[in-house]
């Protein structure tokens, strides 16, 4: 047994703080390496990862969120499991969510999403993001220190999506109450997979909104969301529209919060970096891309091989579960020179796969980038110095952080900062 064989990526708590050495060791053995515990082929190479992301013909997304858990409902047989997937898809968790759809259903629902969230809407939303950032900072920055995730990032990321979908401001407080749990995060960071209950709340609210706007159209954003049609012109069932809208919260909240907190941690940790950004705010988008590459908020996405397929010279039988390990793909030294170094001057950082690739690639990427840029810019403008709170994270040179206990997401649970 090699060292990598003795590590269970999915449950080993020691990997939470630093999964990168293990992932690099795995890649050194092979960029498509079967791990030892859950029968998952870990894709840690850049070219191999991008090839699979783009291959919706031979790889299904039906297990995109859950991977090997709880396992496919029936054993795999034969050289083409497409029929088995079609027959049992609705027994797999999150089967009703966009990330798990395959073409042609995926294609139609993805088009529905882009009709709900138009470029015009994104632009209006950006105006709201500037206002919201200032409003949140008025409170979070009032005291010389704050816990950035609970006091800023969580409510900020949630309310951005609420506004994007036109949730009336009168309902924002109720959304905060219902969706931000005790830790201040949507869904759970404690479980190994995302929980469904916040989605049930969202299904209830969006069923009301969409039914109401279809019956009584108004001149508002929700009416646009409610009346968006499939590309063939047909009107979606209320529940189809509800699922697509609700999925934005599940997909866009936790992820963006992790990006924001990583970026602020980097700024608070590195005096020179902070000075450089304060001197030239045009560098903020570079910081954001490098943060996405260096600490990819989604550690990885799963795919299921429908037929036998060869990737990077390795044969994968039909029924193989692969994990596209973004956290490793984005540190492949064949693509990114000195990948373990955080370097905002890196020329190709934006070629990371933190937002996935291909037909499922993140439709929220422009929004997440705008949220990060605006919140960092305003944070730097409204402070003259930011540093890590040593009462909470330990002494300088030995700061301790705790990371989400999940194999899906990568990021801090708390970030205590001081500022002046
Ligand atoms: C830093 C923030 C974010 C990261 C790192 C991220 C990452 C990802 C990744 C890796 C995927 C691909 C999943 C796959 O291929 O299986 C994805 C899909 C998705 N993301 Fe994001 N995301 C972020 C923010 C957002 C935001 C703000 C929204 C919405 C407002 C959003 C909505 C979605 C949706 C709906 C999908 C599913 C798309 C599909 O299956 O066609 N994401 N995201």
Short mmCIF file of C-alpha atoms and ligand atoms in Angstrom, two decimals:
data_model
loop_
_atom_site.label_atom_id
_atom_site.label_comp_id
_atom_site.label_asym_id
_atom_site.label_seq_id
_atom_site.Cartn_x
_atom_site.Cartn_y
_atom_site.Cartn_z
CA UNK A 1 0.00 0.00 0.00
CA UNK A 2 1.34 3.45 -0.84
CA UNK A 3 0.77 6.41 1.48
CA UNK A 4 -2.00 7.74 -0.71
CA UNK A 5 -3.82 4.44 -0.22
CA UNK A 6 -4.03 4.97 3.51
CA UNK A 7 -5.90 8.28 3.16
CA UNK A 8 -9.67 8.54 2.78
CA UNK A 9 -10.15 11.88 1.04
CA UNK A 10 -13.88 11.85 1.79
CA UNK A 11 -13.77 11.38 5.56
CA UNK A 12 -10.24 12.07 6.77
CA UNK A 13 -10.50 15.18 8.96
CA UNK A 14 -6.76 15.77 8.79
CA UNK A 15 -7.13 16.69 5.13
CA UNK A 16 -9.51 19.55 5.91
CA UNK A 17 -6.77 22.04 6.70
CA UNK A 18 -4.46 20.86 3.92
CA UNK A 19 -5.76 18.53 1.21
CA UNK A 20 -3.12 19.69 -1.24
CA UNK A 21 -0.15 17.48 -0.35
CA UNK A 22 -2.31 14.38 -0.64
CA UNK A 23 -3.79 15.54 -3.95
CA UNK A 24 -0.34 16.34 -5.36
CA UNK A 25 0.92 12.89 -4.31
CA UNK A 26 -2.08 11.33 -6.01
CA UNK A 27 -1.37 13.29 -9.22
CA UNK A 28 2.28 12.29 -9.11
CA UNK A 29 1.15 8.66 -9.23
CA UNK A 30 -1.37 9.30 -11.99
CA UNK A 31 -3.66 12.21 -12.92
CA UNK A 32 -6.50 9.64 -13.00
CA UNK A 33 -5.96 7.65 -9.85
CA UNK A 34 -8.57 5.40 -8.18
CA UNK A 35 -8.73 6.19 -4.46
CA UNK A 36 -8.88 3.31 -2.08
CA UNK A 37 -12.11 3.67 -0.13
CA UNK A 38 -15.10 4.65 -2.26
CA UNK A 39 -14.14 3.42 -5.71
CA UNK A 40 -13.80 6.93 -7.11
CA UNK A 41 -11.29 7.80 -9.82
CA UNK A 42 -9.77 11.11 -8.73
CA UNK A 43 -9.05 13.41 -11.67
CA UNK A 44 -6.21 15.67 -10.61
CA UNK A 45 -4.74 16.62 -14.01
CA UNK A 46 -5.76 19.78 -15.86
CA UNK A 47 -6.10 18.45 -19.42
CA UNK A 48 -7.86 15.29 -18.26
CA UNK A 49 -10.28 17.30 -16.10
CA UNK A 50 -11.18 19.74 -18.86
CA UNK A 51 -11.72 16.83 -21.30
CA UNK A 52 -14.21 15.16 -18.96
CA UNK A 53 -16.00 18.42 -18.08
CA UNK A 54 -16.63 18.93 -21.79
CA UNK A 55 -17.75 15.36 -22.49
CA UNK A 56 -21.49 15.24 -21.72
CA UNK A 57 -21.86 12.57 -24.40
CA UNK A 58 -20.03 9.91 -22.41
CA UNK A 59 -20.24 11.23 -18.84
CA UNK A 60 -23.46 11.79 -16.91
CA UNK A 61 -23.87 14.51 -14.27
CA UNK A 62 -26.57 12.56 -12.39
CA UNK A 63 -24.22 12.18 -9.40
CA UNK A 64 -22.59 15.59 -9.77
CA UNK A 65 -23.31 16.70 -6.21
CA UNK A 66 -23.22 13.49 -4.20
CA UNK A 67 -20.58 11.35 -5.93
CA UNK A 68 -20.26 7.91 -4.36
CA UNK A 69 -22.78 8.67 -1.60
CA UNK A 70 -25.25 7.06 -1.14
CA UNK A 71 -24.27 4.95 -4.16
CA UNK A 72 -26.16 4.14 -7.34
CA UNK A 73 -29.50 2.42 -6.56
CA UNK A 74 -28.71 -0.75 -8.58
CA UNK A 75 -25.53 -2.58 -9.65
CA UNK A 76 -24.10 -1.61 -13.03
CA UNK A 77 -24.26 -4.12 -15.86
CA UNK A 78 -23.06 -4.00 -19.45
CA UNK A 79 -21.13 -1.55 -21.56
CA UNK A 80 -23.76 1.15 -21.71
CA UNK A 81 -25.49 2.22 -18.52
CA UNK A 82 -27.46 5.10 -20.08
CA UNK A 83 -30.70 3.08 -19.72
CA UNK A 84 -29.99 2.33 -16.05
CA UNK A 85 -29.35 6.02 -15.39
CA UNK A 86 -32.61 7.00 -17.08
CA UNK A 87 -34.54 4.38 -15.11
CA UNK A 88 -33.10 5.23 -11.68
CA UNK A 89 -32.14 8.89 -11.93
CA UNK A 90 -35.00 10.04 -9.72
CA UNK A 91 -33.80 7.83 -6.86
CA UNK A 92 -30.52 9.78 -6.64
CA UNK A 93 -30.34 12.77 -4.24
CA UNK A 94 -30.71 16.19 -5.90
CA UNK A 95 -32.16 14.56 -9.02
CA UNK A 96 -34.45 17.59 -9.39
CA UNK A 97 -31.56 20.08 -9.44
CA UNK A 98 -29.97 21.57 -12.54
CA UNK A 99 -26.39 20.37 -11.81
CA UNK A 100 -27.54 16.73 -11.99
CA UNK A 101 -29.41 17.02 -15.30
CA UNK A 102 -28.04 15.67 -18.59
CA UNK A 103 -28.86 16.87 -22.11
CA UNK A 104 -31.44 17.42 -23.54
CA UNK A 105 -33.28 18.18 -20.26
CA UNK A 106 -30.23 20.08 -19.00
CA UNK A 107 -29.99 22.14 -22.18
CA UNK A 108 -33.63 23.24 -21.93
CA UNK A 109 -33.47 24.12 -18.22
CA UNK A 110 -30.18 25.91 -18.62
CA UNK A 111 -31.78 28.04 -21.35
CA UNK A 112 -34.70 28.71 -19.00
CA UNK A 113 -32.23 29.96 -16.40
CA UNK A 114 -30.61 32.34 -18.86
CA UNK A 115 -34.03 33.72 -19.75
CA UNK A 116 -34.76 34.35 -16.08
CA UNK A 117 -31.39 36.00 -15.48
CA UNK A 118 -30.88 38.34 -18.39
CA UNK A 119 -27.83 40.60 -18.93
CA UNK A 120 -30.09 43.58 -18.14
CA UNK A 121 -31.05 41.99 -14.84
CA UNK A 122 -27.42 41.32 -13.97
CA UNK A 123 -26.58 44.96 -14.59
CA UNK A 124 -29.41 46.18 -12.35
CA UNK A 125 -28.33 43.65 -9.72
CA UNK A 126 -24.79 45.06 -9.79
CA UNK A 127 -26.14 48.47 -8.78
CA UNK A 128 -27.82 46.77 -5.84
CA UNK A 129 -24.56 44.98 -4.92
CA UNK A 130 -22.71 48.30 -4.47
CA UNK A 131 -25.49 49.61 -2.22
CA UNK A 132 -25.75 46.37 -0.29
CA UNK A 133 -21.99 46.16 0.30
CA UNK A 134 -22.01 49.58 1.90
CA UNK A 135 -25.08 48.81 3.97
CA UNK A 136 -23.54 45.60 5.31
CA UNK A 137 -20.20 47.28 6.01
CA UNK A 138 -21.96 50.09 7.92
CA UNK A 139 -22.70 47.46 10.56
CA UNK A 140 -19.80 45.03 10.14
CA UNK A 141 -17.14 47.77 10.24
CA UNK A 142 -18.59 49.72 13.14
CA UNK A 143 -16.46 48.20 15.87
CA UNK A 144 -12.77 47.82 14.89
CA UNK A 145 -13.16 44.05 14.54
CA UNK A 146 -15.67 41.61 13.07
CA UNK A 147 -16.27 38.01 12.12
CA UNK A 148 -16.28 38.58 8.38
CA UNK A 149 -18.25 35.50 7.32
CA UNK A 150 -21.22 35.80 9.68
CA UNK A 151 -21.36 39.59 9.79
CA UNK A 152 -20.72 40.35 6.14
CA UNK A 153 -20.28 37.54 3.62
CA UNK A 154 -23.23 35.32 4.43
CA UNK A 155 -26.02 37.89 4.49
CA UNK A 156 -24.39 39.71 1.57
CA UNK A 157 -24.20 36.68 -0.76
CA UNK A 158 -27.73 35.58 0.12
CA UNK A 159 -29.32 38.99 -0.40
CA UNK A 160 -27.54 39.43 -3.74
CA UNK A 161 -29.30 36.34 -5.08
CA UNK A 162 -32.60 37.36 -3.49
CA UNK A 163 -32.37 40.70 -5.30
CA UNK A 164 -31.29 39.05 -8.55
CA UNK A 165 -34.51 37.04 -8.56
CA UNK A 166 -36.61 40.03 -7.52
CA UNK A 167 -37.52 38.85 -4.02
CA UNK A 168 -39.30 41.91 -2.59
CA UNK A 169 -37.19 43.79 -0.01
CA UNK A 170 -40.02 43.37 2.47
CA UNK A 171 -39.26 39.61 2.44
CA UNK A 172 -35.48 39.91 2.81
CA UNK A 173 -35.55 39.68 6.62
CA UNK A 174 -37.64 36.51 6.41
CA UNK A 175 -35.14 34.98 3.92
CA UNK A 176 -32.27 35.79 6.28
CA UNK A 177 -34.09 34.17 9.14
CA UNK A 178 -35.00 31.05 7.17
CA UNK A 179 -31.82 30.50 5.20
CA UNK A 180 -28.95 31.60 7.37
CA UNK A 181 -28.46 28.92 9.99
CA UNK A 182 -26.71 29.26 13.33
CA UNK A 183 -23.26 29.04 11.70
CA UNK A 184 -24.57 31.67 9.33
CA UNK A 185 -24.45 29.48 6.24
CA UNK A 186 -27.08 28.27 3.87
CA UNK A 187 -27.55 24.52 4.01
CA UNK A 188 -25.20 22.78 6.35
CA UNK A 189 -21.47 22.79 6.63
CA UNK A 190 -21.63 19.98 9.13
CA UNK A 191 -22.94 17.22 6.89
CA UNK A 192 -21.05 15.53 4.14
CA UNK A 193 -23.56 16.62 1.55
CA UNK A 194 -25.72 19.70 1.29
CA UNK A 195 -28.98 19.43 3.21
CA UNK A 196 -32.29 19.79 1.50
CA UNK A 197 -34.35 21.73 4.05
CA UNK A 198 -33.42 25.30 3.00
CA UNK A 199 -34.45 24.23 -0.48
CA UNK A 200 -37.84 23.17 0.81
CA UNK A 201 -38.31 26.67 2.22
CA UNK A 202 -37.28 28.15 -1.13
CA UNK A 203 -39.60 25.81 -3.04
CA UNK A 204 -42.49 27.04 -0.86
CA UNK A 205 -41.66 30.73 -1.34
CA UNK A 206 -40.98 30.54 -5.06
CA UNK A 207 -44.10 28.43 -5.68
CA UNK A 208 -46.09 31.27 -4.11
CA UNK A 209 -44.24 33.99 -6.02
CA UNK A 210 -44.40 32.28 -9.40
CA UNK A 211 -48.04 31.16 -9.14
CA UNK A 212 -49.00 34.65 -7.98
CA UNK A 213 -47.12 36.46 -10.78
CA UNK A 214 -48.53 34.12 -13.42
CA UNK A 215 -52.06 34.83 -12.18
CA UNK A 216 -51.46 38.57 -11.58
CA UNK A 217 -48.57 39.81 -13.72
CA UNK A 218 -46.94 43.00 -12.45
CA UNK A 219 -44.19 45.23 -13.69
CA UNK A 220 -41.53 43.52 -11.59
CA UNK A 221 -38.58 41.13 -11.77
CA UNK A 222 -40.48 38.15 -10.36
CA UNK A 223 -43.01 38.45 -13.18
CA UNK A 224 -40.11 38.12 -15.64
CA UNK A 225 -38.84 35.06 -13.78
CA UNK A 226 -42.36 33.56 -13.70
CA UNK A 227 -42.98 34.11 -17.40
CA UNK A 228 -39.63 32.83 -18.75
CA UNK A 229 -40.20 30.09 -21.35
CA UNK A 230 -38.25 27.08 -22.60
CA UNK A 231 -36.40 27.58 -25.92
CA UNK A 232 -39.20 25.76 -27.81
CA UNK A 233 -41.62 28.42 -26.53
CA UNK A 234 -43.42 26.14 -24.06
CA UNK A 235 -44.19 27.41 -20.57
CA UNK A 236 -42.48 25.45 -17.79
CA UNK A 237 -44.48 23.83 -15.03
CA UNK A 238 -44.50 26.11 -11.98
CA UNK A 239 -42.27 23.59 -10.20
CA UNK A 240 -39.68 23.59 -13.01
CA UNK A 241 -39.31 27.34 -12.69
CA UNK A 242 -39.29 27.09 -8.90
CA UNK A 243 -36.44 24.56 -8.92
CA UNK A 244 -34.28 26.56 -11.30
CA UNK A 245 -34.76 29.74 -9.23
CA UNK A 246 -34.21 28.00 -5.88
CA UNK A 247 -31.08 26.27 -7.12
CA UNK A 248 -29.38 29.63 -7.45
CA UNK A 249 -29.37 30.00 -3.67
CA UNK A 250 -27.99 26.50 -3.11
CA UNK A 251 -25.32 26.90 -5.78
CA UNK A 252 -24.41 30.54 -5.30
CA UNK A 253 -24.36 31.24 -1.58
CA UNK A 254 -21.85 29.01 0.20
CA UNK A 255 -19.49 29.07 -2.78
CA UNK A 256 -19.31 32.85 -3.00
CA UNK A 257 -18.91 33.19 0.76
CA UNK A 258 -15.84 30.92 0.58
CA UNK A 259 -14.33 33.00 -2.21
CA UNK A 260 -14.88 36.25 -0.31
CA UNK A 261 -13.42 34.89 2.91
CA UNK A 262 -10.36 33.38 1.23
CA UNK A 263 -9.65 36.68 -0.52
CA UNK A 264 -10.01 38.71 2.68
CA UNK A 265 -7.83 36.24 4.58
CA UNK A 266 -5.11 36.62 1.93
CA UNK A 267 -5.30 40.41 2.23
CA UNK A 268 -5.27 40.33 6.04
CA UNK A 269 -2.35 37.88 6.13
CA UNK A 270 -0.07 39.61 3.66
CA UNK A 271 0.93 43.21 4.36
CA UNK A 272 2.70 43.65 1.01
CA UNK A 273 -0.21 42.28 -0.96
CA UNK A 274 -2.56 44.57 0.92
CA UNK A 275 -0.39 47.61 0.19
CA UNK A 276 -0.23 46.69 -3.49
CA UNK A 277 -4.03 46.40 -3.73
CA UNK A 278 -4.56 49.64 -1.82
CA UNK A 279 -2.22 51.40 -4.25
CA UNK A 280 -3.96 49.96 -7.31
CA UNK A 281 -7.51 48.65 -7.03
CA UNK A 282 -7.37 47.51 -10.69
CA UNK A 283 -5.46 44.50 -9.32
CA UNK A 284 -8.49 43.24 -7.37
CA UNK A 285 -9.84 41.06 -10.25
CA UNK A 286 -6.40 39.39 -10.43
CA UNK A 287 -6.56 38.64 -6.73
CA UNK A 288 -10.03 37.16 -7.21
CA UNK A 289 -8.91 34.82 -10.01
CA UNK A 290 -5.86 33.67 -8.08
CA UNK A 291 -7.99 33.07 -4.97
CA UNK A 292 -10.35 30.94 -7.08
CA UNK A 293 -7.42 28.95 -8.41
CA UNK A 294 -5.52 28.63 -5.18
CA UNK A 295 -8.43 27.79 -2.85
CA UNK A 296 -11.15 26.55 -5.20
CA UNK A 297 -14.42 26.89 -3.24
CA UNK A 298 -15.89 23.79 -4.92
CA UNK A 299 -13.33 21.07 -4.25
CA UNK A 300 -14.75 18.98 -7.03
CA UNK A 301 -17.71 17.75 -9.08
CA UNK A 302 -18.59 14.16 -9.89
CA UNK A 303 -19.41 12.41 -13.14
CA UNK A 304 -20.46 8.86 -14.03
CA UNK A 305 -19.03 7.17 -17.15
CA UNK A 306 -21.98 5.96 -19.24
CA UNK A 307 -19.82 3.85 -21.57
CA UNK A 308 -16.20 2.62 -21.54
CA UNK A 309 -13.97 5.63 -22.13
CA UNK A 310 -10.25 6.32 -22.34
CA UNK A 311 -8.97 9.58 -20.86
CA UNK A 312 -5.28 10.49 -20.76
CA UNK A 313 -4.45 6.94 -21.78
CA UNK A 314 -6.38 5.41 -18.86
CA UNK A 315 -9.35 3.11 -19.55
CA UNK A 316 -12.44 3.73 -17.45
CA UNK A 317 -15.21 1.11 -17.62
CA UNK A 318 -18.88 2.10 -17.88
CA UNK A 319 -20.16 2.89 -14.38
CA UNK A 320 -16.92 4.52 -13.18
CA UNK A 321 -17.47 7.41 -10.77
CA UNK A 322 -14.94 10.16 -11.31
CA UNK A 323 -14.32 13.21 -9.16
CA UNK A 324 -13.13 16.25 -11.09
CA UNK A 325 -11.01 17.57 -8.24
CA UNK A 326 -10.91 21.30 -8.95
CA UNK A 327 -8.67 21.78 -5.92
CA UNK A 328 -6.05 19.59 -7.63
CA UNK A 329 -6.72 20.43 -11.28
CA UNK A 330 -6.09 24.09 -10.41
CA UNK A 331 -2.71 23.18 -8.96
CA UNK A 332 -1.51 20.97 -11.79
CA UNK A 333 2.13 22.07 -12.33
CA UNK A 334 1.85 21.13 -16.03
CA UNK A 335 -0.57 24.06 -16.33
CA UNK A 336 0.28 26.45 -13.49
CA UNK A 337 3.95 27.11 -12.75
CA UNK A 338 4.77 26.87 -9.03
CA UNK A 339 1.12 26.11 -8.28
CA UNK A 340 1.61 26.19 -4.48
CA UNK A 341 2.53 29.88 -4.63
CA UNK A 342 -0.23 32.49 -4.33
CA UNK A 343 0.71 34.98 -7.01
CA UNK A 344 -1.66 37.64 -8.29
CA UNK A 345 0.72 38.36 -11.16
CA UNK A 346 0.24 34.86 -12.55
CA UNK A 347 -0.55 35.22 -16.25
CA UNK A 348 -2.98 32.33 -16.66
CA UNK A 349 -4.80 32.23 -13.30
CA UNK A 350 -8.12 32.87 -15.05
CA UNK A 351 -7.82 29.54 -16.86
CA UNK A 352 -8.65 27.78 -13.58
CA UNK A 353 -11.61 25.40 -13.47
CA UNK A 354 -13.05 26.75 -10.21
CA UNK A 355 -16.29 27.44 -12.10
CA UNK A 356 -16.17 24.08 -13.91
CA UNK A 357 -16.12 23.88 -17.71
CA UNK A 358 -18.41 22.91 -20.53
CA UNK A 359 -22.21 22.84 -20.56
CA UNK A 360 -22.57 22.82 -16.74
CA UNK A 361 -19.99 25.55 -16.13
CA UNK A 362 -21.13 28.00 -13.53
CA UNK A 363 -23.75 30.46 -14.81
CA UNK A 364 -23.17 32.51 -11.65
CA UNK A 365 -19.48 33.17 -12.41
CA UNK A 366 -19.95 36.81 -13.54
CA UNK A 367 -22.06 37.47 -10.48
CA UNK A 368 -19.56 35.86 -8.07
CA UNK A 369 -16.76 37.89 -9.67
CA UNK A 370 -18.75 41.10 -9.33
CA UNK A 371 -19.61 40.34 -5.70
CA UNK A 372 -15.96 39.68 -4.90
CA UNK A 373 -14.66 42.75 -6.71
CA UNK A 374 -17.19 45.11 -5.15
CA UNK A 375 -16.94 43.81 -1.61
CA UNK A 376 -13.12 43.84 -1.65
CA UNK A 377 -12.93 47.27 -3.22
CA UNK A 378 -15.29 48.78 -0.66
CA UNK A 379 -13.52 47.01 2.20
CA UNK A 380 -10.17 48.45 1.15
CA UNK A 381 -11.65 51.91 0.57
CA UNK A 382 -13.36 51.98 3.94
CA UNK A 383 -10.33 50.88 5.97
CA UNK A 384 -6.66 51.85 6.08
CA UNK A 385 -5.37 48.59 7.55
CA UNK A 386 -6.79 45.08 7.99
CA UNK A 387 -5.20 42.28 9.98
CA UNK A 388 -6.10 38.87 11.39
CA UNK A 389 -7.57 38.93 14.91
CA UNK A 390 -4.92 37.15 16.96
CA UNK A 391 -7.21 36.74 19.98
CA UNK A 392 -9.25 34.38 17.81
CA UNK A 393 -6.78 32.85 15.35
CA UNK A 394 -3.63 32.65 17.47
CA UNK A 395 -0.32 34.52 17.31
CA UNK A 396 1.25 36.01 14.20
CA UNK A 397 3.18 33.42 12.21
CA UNK A 398 1.00 30.65 13.62
CA UNK A 399 -2.57 31.61 12.75
CA UNK A 400 -5.03 28.75 13.08
CA UNK A 401 -8.11 28.47 10.89
CA UNK A 402 -10.87 25.92 10.76
CA UNK A 403 -12.26 24.71 7.46
CA UNK A 404 -15.70 23.44 6.46
CA UNK A 405 -15.98 19.76 7.36
CA UNK A 406 -17.14 18.64 3.93
CA UNK A 407 -15.54 17.11 0.87
CA UNK A 408 -17.63 19.28 -1.44
CA UNK A 409 -16.59 22.75 -0.38
CA UNK A 410 -13.30 24.28 0.61
CA UNK A 411 -13.21 27.30 2.85
CA UNK A 412 -13.07 28.86 6.28
CA UNK A 413 -15.83 28.49 8.84
CA UNK A 414 -14.93 31.77 10.52
CA UNK A 415 -12.67 34.71 9.75
CA UNK A 416 -12.07 37.21 12.56
CA UNK A 417 -10.41 40.38 11.36
CA UNK A 418 -9.41 43.70 12.92
CA UNK A 419 -9.18 46.94 11.03
CA UNK A 420 -8.72 50.68 11.32
C1 LIG B 1 -17.19 31.62 -6.16
C2 LIG B 1 -18.43 31.28 -6.38
C3 LIG B 1 -18.85 30.07 -7.17
C4 LIG B 1 -18.15 28.94 -7.50
C5 LIG B 1 -16.72 28.58 -7.14
C6 LIG B 1 -19.05 28.10 -8.28
C7 LIG B 1 -18.69 26.89 -8.82
C8 LIG B 1 -19.50 26.16 -9.64
C9 LIG B 1 -19.10 24.94 -10.32
C10 LIG B 1 -17.72 24.28 -10.20
C11 LIG B 1 -20.14 24.51 -11.06
C12 LIG B 1 -20.16 23.30 -12.00
C13 LIG B 1 -20.80 22.08 -11.41
C14 LIG B 1 -20.66 20.87 -12.31
O1 LIG B 1 -20.11 20.96 -13.41
O2 LIG B 1 -21.09 19.79 -11.88
C15 LIG B 1 -21.23 25.43 -10.82
C16 LIG B 1 -22.49 25.31 -11.34
C17 LIG B 1 -23.54 26.14 -11.02
N1 LIG B 1 -23.46 27.34 -10.35
FE1 LIG B 1 -21.84 28.10 -9.47
N2 LIG B 1 -20.25 28.75 -8.40
C18 LIG B 1 -20.17 29.95 -7.75
C19 LIG B 1 -21.15 30.92 -7.67
C20 LIG B 1 -22.40 30.81 -8.18
C21 LIG B 1 -23.43 31.83 -8.11
C22 LIG B 1 -23.26 33.20 -7.48
C23 LIG B 1 -24.55 31.29 -8.68
C24 LIG B 1 -25.90 31.89 -8.92
C25 LIG B 1 -26.32 33.02 -8.58
C26 LIG B 1 -24.21 29.95 -9.13
C27 LIG B 1 -25.08 29.09 -9.76
C28 LIG B 1 -24.72 27.88 -10.30
C29 LIG B 1 -25.67 26.99 -10.95
C30 LIG B 1 -27.16 27.22 -11.12
C31 LIG B 1 -24.92 25.89 -11.40
C32 LIG B 1 -25.43 24.68 -12.14
C33 LIG B 1 -25.23 24.89 -13.63
C34 LIG B 1 -25.55 23.71 -14.47
O3 LIG B 1 -25.56 22.57 -13.98
O4 LIG B 1 -25.80 23.92 -15.67
N3 LIG B 1 -22.91 29.69 -8.82
N4 LIG B 1 -20.81 26.44 -9.98
#
